[in-house]
XYZ file of C-alpha atoms in Angstrom:
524
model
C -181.830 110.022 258.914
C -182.796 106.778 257.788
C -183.151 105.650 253.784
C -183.621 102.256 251.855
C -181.555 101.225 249.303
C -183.246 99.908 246.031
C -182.353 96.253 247.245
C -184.311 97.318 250.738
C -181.396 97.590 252.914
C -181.281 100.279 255.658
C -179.016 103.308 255.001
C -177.838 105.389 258.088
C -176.258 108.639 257.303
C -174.893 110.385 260.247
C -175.012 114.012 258.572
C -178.493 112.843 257.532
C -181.339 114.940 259.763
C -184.522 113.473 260.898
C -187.968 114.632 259.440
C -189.296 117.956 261.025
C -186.178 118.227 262.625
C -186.489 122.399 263.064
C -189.826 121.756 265.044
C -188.642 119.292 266.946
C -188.579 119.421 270.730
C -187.632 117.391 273.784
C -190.975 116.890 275.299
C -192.144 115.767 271.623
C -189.323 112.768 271.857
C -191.658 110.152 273.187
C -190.144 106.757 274.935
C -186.726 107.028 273.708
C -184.374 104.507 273.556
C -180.844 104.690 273.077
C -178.670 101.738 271.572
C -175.109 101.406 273.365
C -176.406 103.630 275.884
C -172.657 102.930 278.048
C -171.070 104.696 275.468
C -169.191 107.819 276.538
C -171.476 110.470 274.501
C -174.385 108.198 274.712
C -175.143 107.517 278.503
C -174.446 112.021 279.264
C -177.200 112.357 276.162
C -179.429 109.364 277.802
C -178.967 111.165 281.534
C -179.642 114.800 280.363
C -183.146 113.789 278.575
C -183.657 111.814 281.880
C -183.251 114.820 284.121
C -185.468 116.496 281.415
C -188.144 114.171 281.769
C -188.056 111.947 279.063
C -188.769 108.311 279.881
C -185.225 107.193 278.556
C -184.481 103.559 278.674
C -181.590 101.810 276.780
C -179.560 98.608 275.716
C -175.342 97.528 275.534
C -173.823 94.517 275.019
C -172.069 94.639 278.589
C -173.058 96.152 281.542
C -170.269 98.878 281.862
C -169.656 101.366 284.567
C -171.364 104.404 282.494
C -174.452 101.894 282.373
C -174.396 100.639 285.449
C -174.676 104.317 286.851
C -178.192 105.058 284.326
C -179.440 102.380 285.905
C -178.819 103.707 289.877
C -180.516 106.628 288.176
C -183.420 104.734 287.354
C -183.331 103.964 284.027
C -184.143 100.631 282.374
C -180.893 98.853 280.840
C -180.841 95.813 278.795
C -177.747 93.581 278.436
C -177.487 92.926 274.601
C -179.278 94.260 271.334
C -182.518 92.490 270.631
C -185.357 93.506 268.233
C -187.932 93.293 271.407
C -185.910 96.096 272.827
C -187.605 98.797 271.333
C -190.915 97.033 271.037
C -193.649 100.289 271.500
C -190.519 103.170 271.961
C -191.177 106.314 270.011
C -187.484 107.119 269.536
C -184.490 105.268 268.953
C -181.315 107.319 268.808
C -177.979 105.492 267.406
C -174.618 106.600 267.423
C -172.032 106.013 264.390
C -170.881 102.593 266.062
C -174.334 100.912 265.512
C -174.542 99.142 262.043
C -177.830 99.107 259.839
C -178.127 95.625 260.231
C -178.190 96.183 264.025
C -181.617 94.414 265.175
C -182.741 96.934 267.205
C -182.360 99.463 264.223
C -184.161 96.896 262.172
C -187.270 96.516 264.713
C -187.764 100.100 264.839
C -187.724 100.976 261.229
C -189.914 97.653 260.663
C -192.494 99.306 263.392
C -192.219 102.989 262.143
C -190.380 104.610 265.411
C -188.361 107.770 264.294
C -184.530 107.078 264.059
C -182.371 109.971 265.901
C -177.933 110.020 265.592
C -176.592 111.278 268.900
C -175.961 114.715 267.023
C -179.639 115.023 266.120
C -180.326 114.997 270.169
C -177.038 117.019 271.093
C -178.357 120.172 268.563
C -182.203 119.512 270.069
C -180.720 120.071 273.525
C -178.694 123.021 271.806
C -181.736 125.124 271.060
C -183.184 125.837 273.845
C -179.423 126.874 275.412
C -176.509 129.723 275.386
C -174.510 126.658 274.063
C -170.732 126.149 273.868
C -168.940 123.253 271.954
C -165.383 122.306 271.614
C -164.241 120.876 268.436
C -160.775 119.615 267.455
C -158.665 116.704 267.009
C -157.844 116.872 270.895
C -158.559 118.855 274.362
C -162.077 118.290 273.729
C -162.517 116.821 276.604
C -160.761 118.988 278.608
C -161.882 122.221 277.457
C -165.068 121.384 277.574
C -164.700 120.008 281.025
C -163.175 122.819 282.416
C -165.431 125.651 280.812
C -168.145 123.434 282.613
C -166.252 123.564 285.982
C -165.782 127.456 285.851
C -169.673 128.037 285.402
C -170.633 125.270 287.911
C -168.034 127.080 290.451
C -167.983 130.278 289.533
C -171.009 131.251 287.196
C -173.968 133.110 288.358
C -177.720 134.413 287.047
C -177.900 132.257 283.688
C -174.659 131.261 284.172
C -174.769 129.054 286.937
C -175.561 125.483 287.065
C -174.946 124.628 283.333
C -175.965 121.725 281.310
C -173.384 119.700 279.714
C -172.720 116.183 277.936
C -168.905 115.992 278.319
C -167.271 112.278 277.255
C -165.438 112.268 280.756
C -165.836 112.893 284.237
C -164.862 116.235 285.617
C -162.555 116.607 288.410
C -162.878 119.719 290.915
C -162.526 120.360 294.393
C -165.482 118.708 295.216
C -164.643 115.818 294.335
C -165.490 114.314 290.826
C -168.881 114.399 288.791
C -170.300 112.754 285.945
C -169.489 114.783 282.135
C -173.370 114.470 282.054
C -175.873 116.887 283.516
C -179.232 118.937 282.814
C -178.970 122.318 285.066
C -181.239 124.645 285.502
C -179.185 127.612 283.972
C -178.958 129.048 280.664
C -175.821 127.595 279.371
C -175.118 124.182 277.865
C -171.813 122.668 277.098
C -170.718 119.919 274.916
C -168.094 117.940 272.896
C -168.977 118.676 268.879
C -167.858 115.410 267.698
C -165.987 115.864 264.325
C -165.486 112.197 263.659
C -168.444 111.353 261.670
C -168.858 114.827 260.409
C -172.170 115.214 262.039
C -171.093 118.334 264.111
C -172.492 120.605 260.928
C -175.948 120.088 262.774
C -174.619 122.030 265.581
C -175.464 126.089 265.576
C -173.920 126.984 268.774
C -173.353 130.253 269.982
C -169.744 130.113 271.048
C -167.582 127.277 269.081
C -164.349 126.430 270.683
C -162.110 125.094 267.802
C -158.757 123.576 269.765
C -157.010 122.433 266.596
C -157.320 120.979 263.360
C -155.135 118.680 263.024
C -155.996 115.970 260.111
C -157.978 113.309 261.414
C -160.754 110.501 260.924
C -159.172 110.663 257.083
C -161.503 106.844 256.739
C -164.368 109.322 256.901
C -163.130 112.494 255.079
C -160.581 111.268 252.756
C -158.280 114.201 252.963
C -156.874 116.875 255.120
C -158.505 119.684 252.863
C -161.869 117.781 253.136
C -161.624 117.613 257.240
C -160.491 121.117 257.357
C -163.273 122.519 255.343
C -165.908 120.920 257.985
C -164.463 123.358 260.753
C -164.302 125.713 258.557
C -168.684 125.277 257.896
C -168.639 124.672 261.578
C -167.024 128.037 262.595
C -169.602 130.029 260.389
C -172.788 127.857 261.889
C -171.463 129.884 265.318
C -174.855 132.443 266.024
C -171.889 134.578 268.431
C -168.083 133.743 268.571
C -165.480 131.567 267.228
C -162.410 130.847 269.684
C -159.707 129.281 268.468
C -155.933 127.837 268.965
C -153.597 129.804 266.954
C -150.544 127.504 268.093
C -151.986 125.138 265.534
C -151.556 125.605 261.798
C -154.567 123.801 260.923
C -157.288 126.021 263.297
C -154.921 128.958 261.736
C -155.442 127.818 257.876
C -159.184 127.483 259.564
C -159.470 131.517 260.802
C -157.776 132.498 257.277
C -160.515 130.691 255.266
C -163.617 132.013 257.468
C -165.865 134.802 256.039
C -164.926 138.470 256.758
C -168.148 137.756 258.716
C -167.313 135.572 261.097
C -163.276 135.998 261.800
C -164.327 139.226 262.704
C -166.327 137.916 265.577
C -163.638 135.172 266.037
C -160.575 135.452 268.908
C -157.491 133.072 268.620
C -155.131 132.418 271.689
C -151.754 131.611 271.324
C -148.219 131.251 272.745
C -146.815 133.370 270.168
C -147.266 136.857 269.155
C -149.481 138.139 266.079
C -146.076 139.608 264.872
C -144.908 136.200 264.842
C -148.297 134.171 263.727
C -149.039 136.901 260.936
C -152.328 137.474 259.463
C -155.067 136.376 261.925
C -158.130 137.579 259.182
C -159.154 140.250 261.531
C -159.803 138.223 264.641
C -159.284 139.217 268.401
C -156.227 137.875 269.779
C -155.117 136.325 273.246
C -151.404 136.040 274.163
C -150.180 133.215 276.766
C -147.174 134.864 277.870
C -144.617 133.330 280.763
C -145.701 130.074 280.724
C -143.658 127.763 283.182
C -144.518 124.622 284.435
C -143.596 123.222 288.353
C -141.553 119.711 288.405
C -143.029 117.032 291.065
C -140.699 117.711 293.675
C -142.194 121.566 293.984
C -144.573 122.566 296.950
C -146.633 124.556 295.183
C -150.223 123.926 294.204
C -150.070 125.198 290.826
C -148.152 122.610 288.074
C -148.641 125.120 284.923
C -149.125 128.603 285.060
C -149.131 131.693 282.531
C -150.469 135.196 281.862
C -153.028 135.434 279.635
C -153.411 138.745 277.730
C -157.093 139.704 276.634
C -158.049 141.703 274.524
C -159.849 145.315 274.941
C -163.993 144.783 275.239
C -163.904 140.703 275.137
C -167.438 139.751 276.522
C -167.955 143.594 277.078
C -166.787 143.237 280.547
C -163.709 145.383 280.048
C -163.157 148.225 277.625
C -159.471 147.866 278.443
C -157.113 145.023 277.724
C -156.988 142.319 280.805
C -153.575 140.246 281.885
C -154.889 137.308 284.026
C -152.588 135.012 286.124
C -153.394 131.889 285.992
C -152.666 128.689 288.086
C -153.574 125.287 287.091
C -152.942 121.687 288.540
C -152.951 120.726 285.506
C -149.427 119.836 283.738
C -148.432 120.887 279.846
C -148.413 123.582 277.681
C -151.509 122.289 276.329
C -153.254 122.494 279.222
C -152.466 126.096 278.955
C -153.851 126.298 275.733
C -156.907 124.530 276.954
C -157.444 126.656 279.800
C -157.189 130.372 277.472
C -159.889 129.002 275.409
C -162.011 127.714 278.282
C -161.588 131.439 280.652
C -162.352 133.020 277.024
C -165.564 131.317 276.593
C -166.449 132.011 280.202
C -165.472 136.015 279.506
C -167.435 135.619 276.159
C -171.032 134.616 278.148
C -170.233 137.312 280.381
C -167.906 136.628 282.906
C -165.249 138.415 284.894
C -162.053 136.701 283.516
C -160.312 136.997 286.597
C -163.241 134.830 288.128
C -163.285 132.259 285.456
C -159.526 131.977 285.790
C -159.688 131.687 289.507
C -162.163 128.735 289.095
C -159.905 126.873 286.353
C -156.894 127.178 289.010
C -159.167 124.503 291.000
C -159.648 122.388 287.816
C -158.473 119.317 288.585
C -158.876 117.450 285.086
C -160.906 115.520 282.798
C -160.852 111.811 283.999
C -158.157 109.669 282.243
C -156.251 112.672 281.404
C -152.845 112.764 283.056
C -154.834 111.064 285.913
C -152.278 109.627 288.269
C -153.988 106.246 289.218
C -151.138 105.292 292.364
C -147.904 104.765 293.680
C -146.523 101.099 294.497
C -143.145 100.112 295.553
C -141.715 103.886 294.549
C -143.187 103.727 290.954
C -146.301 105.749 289.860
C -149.126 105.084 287.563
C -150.420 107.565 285.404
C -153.219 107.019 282.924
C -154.311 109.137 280.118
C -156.428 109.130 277.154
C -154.292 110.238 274.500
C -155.007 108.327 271.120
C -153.460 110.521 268.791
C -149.942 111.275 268.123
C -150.076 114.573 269.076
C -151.905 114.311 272.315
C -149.358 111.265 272.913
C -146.371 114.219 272.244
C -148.309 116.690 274.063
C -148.214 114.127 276.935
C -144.883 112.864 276.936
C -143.409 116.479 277.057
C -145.667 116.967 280.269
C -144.371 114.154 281.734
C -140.721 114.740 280.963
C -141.259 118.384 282.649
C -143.500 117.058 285.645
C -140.673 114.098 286.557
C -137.782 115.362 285.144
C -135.657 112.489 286.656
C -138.065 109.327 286.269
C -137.684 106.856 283.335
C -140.775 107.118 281.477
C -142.549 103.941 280.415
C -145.266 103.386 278.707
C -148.349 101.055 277.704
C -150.280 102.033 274.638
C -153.044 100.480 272.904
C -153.884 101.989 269.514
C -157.515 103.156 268.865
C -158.649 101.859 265.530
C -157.179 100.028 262.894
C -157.327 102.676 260.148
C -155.606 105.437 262.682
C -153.035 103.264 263.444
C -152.207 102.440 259.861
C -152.599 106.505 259.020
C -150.481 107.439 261.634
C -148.233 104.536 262.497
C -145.205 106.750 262.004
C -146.357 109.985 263.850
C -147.289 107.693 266.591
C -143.566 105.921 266.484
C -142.171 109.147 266.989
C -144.282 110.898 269.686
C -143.718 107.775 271.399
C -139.798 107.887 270.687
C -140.253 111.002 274.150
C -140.686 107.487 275.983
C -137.576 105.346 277.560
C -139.827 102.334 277.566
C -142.598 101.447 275.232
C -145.168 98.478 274.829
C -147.761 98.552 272.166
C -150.432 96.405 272.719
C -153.458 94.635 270.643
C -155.485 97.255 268.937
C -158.411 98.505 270.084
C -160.870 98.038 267.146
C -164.234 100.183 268.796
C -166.252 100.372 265.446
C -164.272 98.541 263.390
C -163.034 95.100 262.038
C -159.661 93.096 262.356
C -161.081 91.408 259.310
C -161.342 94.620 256.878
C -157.278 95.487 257.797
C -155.441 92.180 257.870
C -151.835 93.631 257.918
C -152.470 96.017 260.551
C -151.629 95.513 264.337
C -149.048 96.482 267.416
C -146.214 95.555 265.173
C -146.942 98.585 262.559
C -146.004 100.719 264.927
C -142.896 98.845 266.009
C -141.925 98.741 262.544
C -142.803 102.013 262.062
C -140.547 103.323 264.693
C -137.388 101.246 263.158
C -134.759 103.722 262.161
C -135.748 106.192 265.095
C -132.466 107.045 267.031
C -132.998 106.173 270.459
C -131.052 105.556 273.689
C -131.607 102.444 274.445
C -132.057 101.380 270.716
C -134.576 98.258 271.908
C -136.908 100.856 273.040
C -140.319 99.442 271.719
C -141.824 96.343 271.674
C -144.979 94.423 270.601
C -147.056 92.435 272.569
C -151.149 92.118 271.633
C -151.694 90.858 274.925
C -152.263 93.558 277.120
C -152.372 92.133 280.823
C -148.895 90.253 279.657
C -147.811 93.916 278.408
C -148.925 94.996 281.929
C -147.472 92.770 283.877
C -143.767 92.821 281.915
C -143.557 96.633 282.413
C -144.209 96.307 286.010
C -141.589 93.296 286.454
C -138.952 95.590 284.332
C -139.378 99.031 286.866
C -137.731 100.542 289.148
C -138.299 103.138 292.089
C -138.629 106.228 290.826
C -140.114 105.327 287.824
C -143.485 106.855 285.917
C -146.126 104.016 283.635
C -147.961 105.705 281.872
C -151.196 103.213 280.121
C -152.444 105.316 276.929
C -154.951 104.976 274.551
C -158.937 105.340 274.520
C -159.823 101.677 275.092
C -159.807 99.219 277.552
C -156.537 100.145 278.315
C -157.273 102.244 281.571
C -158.234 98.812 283.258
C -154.435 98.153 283.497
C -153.376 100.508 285.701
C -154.884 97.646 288.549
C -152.862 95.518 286.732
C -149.723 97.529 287.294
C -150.280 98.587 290.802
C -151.157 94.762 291.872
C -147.731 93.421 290.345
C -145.797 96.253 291.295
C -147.358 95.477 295.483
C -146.811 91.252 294.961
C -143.318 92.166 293.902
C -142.488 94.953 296.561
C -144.169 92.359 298.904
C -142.022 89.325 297.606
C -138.730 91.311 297.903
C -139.274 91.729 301.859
């Protein structure tokens, strides 16, 4: 995990595994301490080894909201990363955010404490589990939310309670629960991050592969490069491989897998296998008569479909199964997300018609197509998307879910070398938009310094040449509470603002709703 360069600097390798790694186990962990514990796959890691047992403390530079909740839980948080931080811990786990120069990483290697990546934890907890993950560009979140929320509502015997470290909050009936929890069952859950290629440490037993859509190209270079990983990661699956067929790069994906493991594999799509072609042997799941409800409809379901199972799936059939589902949920990807999620459930041994039952009361993944409020006949919507896919995927919701409503939005890119990647894919899926303001980039892991030409304005200038009614459609403006507060001024009843992206954007939505109330107030 860790190595020292000839001139003594400290080398951390993300696909790198710690020494005895095979023998490893939980109890064996020690005082473990986590660096940027509030991180989103951090603090679910840092609350399942709590709930194990562990004596988990951890440090961040701010005292967020994920943090803030470890420490109600009883675990020790420091604000900001010093060396005497990890003074007599036995484990320091990092994530692909923390630097080698980080002092915390320096004290530990200085004082001999083993150095674990989030991954190395994630396939510890793996081992000892029936484990799931969800891969792909996007829907991790939600997938892997909702397979959660059909086994904690609907699972039973080894299938109830799960474990799972999901990056979000899940949303049910019941109101909403953390994405992190150790269960007593036999079933864990989790996001297999592809970002940093680490997810080749996982060996799950079902691998959920939503798409592969070319992505994090600053760590694999090419397309062909970040394919092949899901390609290794489908045949590290010890049972199934499910997978969207809908998408040309999980299809490329089932193609290229050994005879082996595409025969163990199922792929769900929209269209037929007539119309997909060869599928390498794999199962196959149709989503046939998919519709989805506009605002103005009583119903309770927003999306809904058939799903078409295949003969023996989870060997709780012999006979094919059509399931009707109902979700509240919006999008066609949502249906997608919610075939692969009731196929996992089938695949550990569930009745499909109870796993869809339970995803019909899925209520979402926080921050995804979460509608934050209404003020002065405008509503707020805010959603995670960060790709331009998931941004199109979005959009086309919204259009179907307010048919009538201008659409505005406020994104904030996620990562300089995305945004300069995809500045033109993200000009067009947000060319679905009326209204558009891009705002200051949100850097996470990486520097302003190291891409000097990129900011809000490449994807304005990106977008130049798009035809679009009104042509001054998109806008920069870095500042994002002046963003805010513009798009607010410039609405009208009826309309939908959506703030997108997978930063600090989500605090706007307060922004929004307290302009949009001064001004509905100030008009009285």
């Amino acid at each position: 995990m860790t190595d020292h360069a000839s001139d003594n600097t400290i080398v951390l390798e993300p696909t790198s595994r710690p020494p005895h790694a095979d023998s490893l186990r939980v109890q064996d962990l020690g005082r473990t301490h986590f660096i940027g514990i509030g991180g989103a796959g951090m603090s679910v890691l840092a609350e399942i080894l709590h709930e194990r047992g562990v004596d988990v403390q951890g440090s961040d530079r701010e005292l967020g909201p994920k943090a803030e909740r470890l420490r109600t839980l009883g675990l020790t948080v420091m604000i900001g990363q010093k060396a005497e931080n990890v003074q007599g811990v036995d484990t320091v786990v990092w994530s692909s955010a923390i630097k080698p120069d980080n002092p915390e990483i320096v004290a530990a290697v200085e004082q001999g404490a083993r150095l674990m990546h989030r991954s190395d934890i994630l396939a510890l907890l793996m081992r000892d589990s029936r484990a799931v993950t969800v891969a792909g560009a996007h829907g991790k979140t939600t997938t892997s939310a909702m397979i959660a929320h059909i086994l904690v509502n609907a699972g039973t015997g080894e299938l109830a309670d799960p474990s799972y470290a999901i990056g979000g909050s899940i949303q049910g009936p019941n109101g909403t629960i953390d994405g992190g929890h150790a269960g007593k069952g036999g079933v864990l859950v989790a996001e297999a991050d592809e970002s940093d290629g680490s997810f080749a440490k996982y060996h799950p037993e079902i691998a959920v592969i939503t798409n592969v859509e070319a992505e994090h190209l600053d760590h694999y270079g090419t397309a062909d490069n970040y394919r092949q990983a899901f390609v290794d990661h489908s045949h590290h699956a010890t049972g199934h491989v499910v997978l969207c067929a809908d998408d040309e790069g999980a299809l490329a994906v089932l193609r290229a897998m050994s005879p082996e493991s595409a025969a163990k594999a199922v792929a769900y799509s929209t269209h037929t296998v007539d119309e997909i072609g060869d599928i390498n042997g794999a199962s196959f799941a149709h989503i046939d008569h998919e519709a989805e409800a506009s605002a103005d409809d009583t119903s309770d379901a927003v999306e809904s479909f058939v799903l078409h199972m295949p003969a023996g799936l989870g060997g709780t059939d012999a006979d094919a199964v059509d399931i009707t589902v109902g979700l509240r949920i919006p999008g066609i990807h949502n249906a997608r997300n919610a075939s692969a999620a009731i196929t996992a459930a089938t695949l550990l041994g569930m009745d499909p018609h109870d796993a869809a039952r339970a995803a019909g009361t899925f209520r979402g993944a926080a921050r995804r197509f979460e509608i934050r409020g209404e003020r002065a006949g405008v509503t707020i919507v805010d959603d995670y998307a960060h790709h331009p896919t998931e941004i199109a995927a979005m959009l086309d919701a919204a259009r179907r879910r307010f048919p009538e409503s201008t659409v505005r939005v406020l994104f904030q890119p996620h990562l300089f070398s995305r945004t300069m990647f995809f500045a033109s894919d993200f000009a067009h899926a947000l060319a679905k938009a009326d209204d558009v303001i891009v705002t200051g980039i949100f850097p996470a892991r990486e520097k302003q310094a190291d891409y000097p030409q990129i900011g809000p304005q490449t994807v304005v200038d990106a977008a130049e040449g798009i035809e679009h009614d009104p042509e001054s459609w998109i806008q920069a403006v870095p500042d994002m509470c002046q963003a805010a507060k513009m798009l607010a001024m410039r609405s009208h009843p009826g309309d939908v603002i959506f703030t997108v992206g997978a930063g600090d954007i989500t605090n706007m939505a307060e922004v929004l709703l307290s302009v949009l109330e001064a001004r509905s107030a100030g008009t009285r």
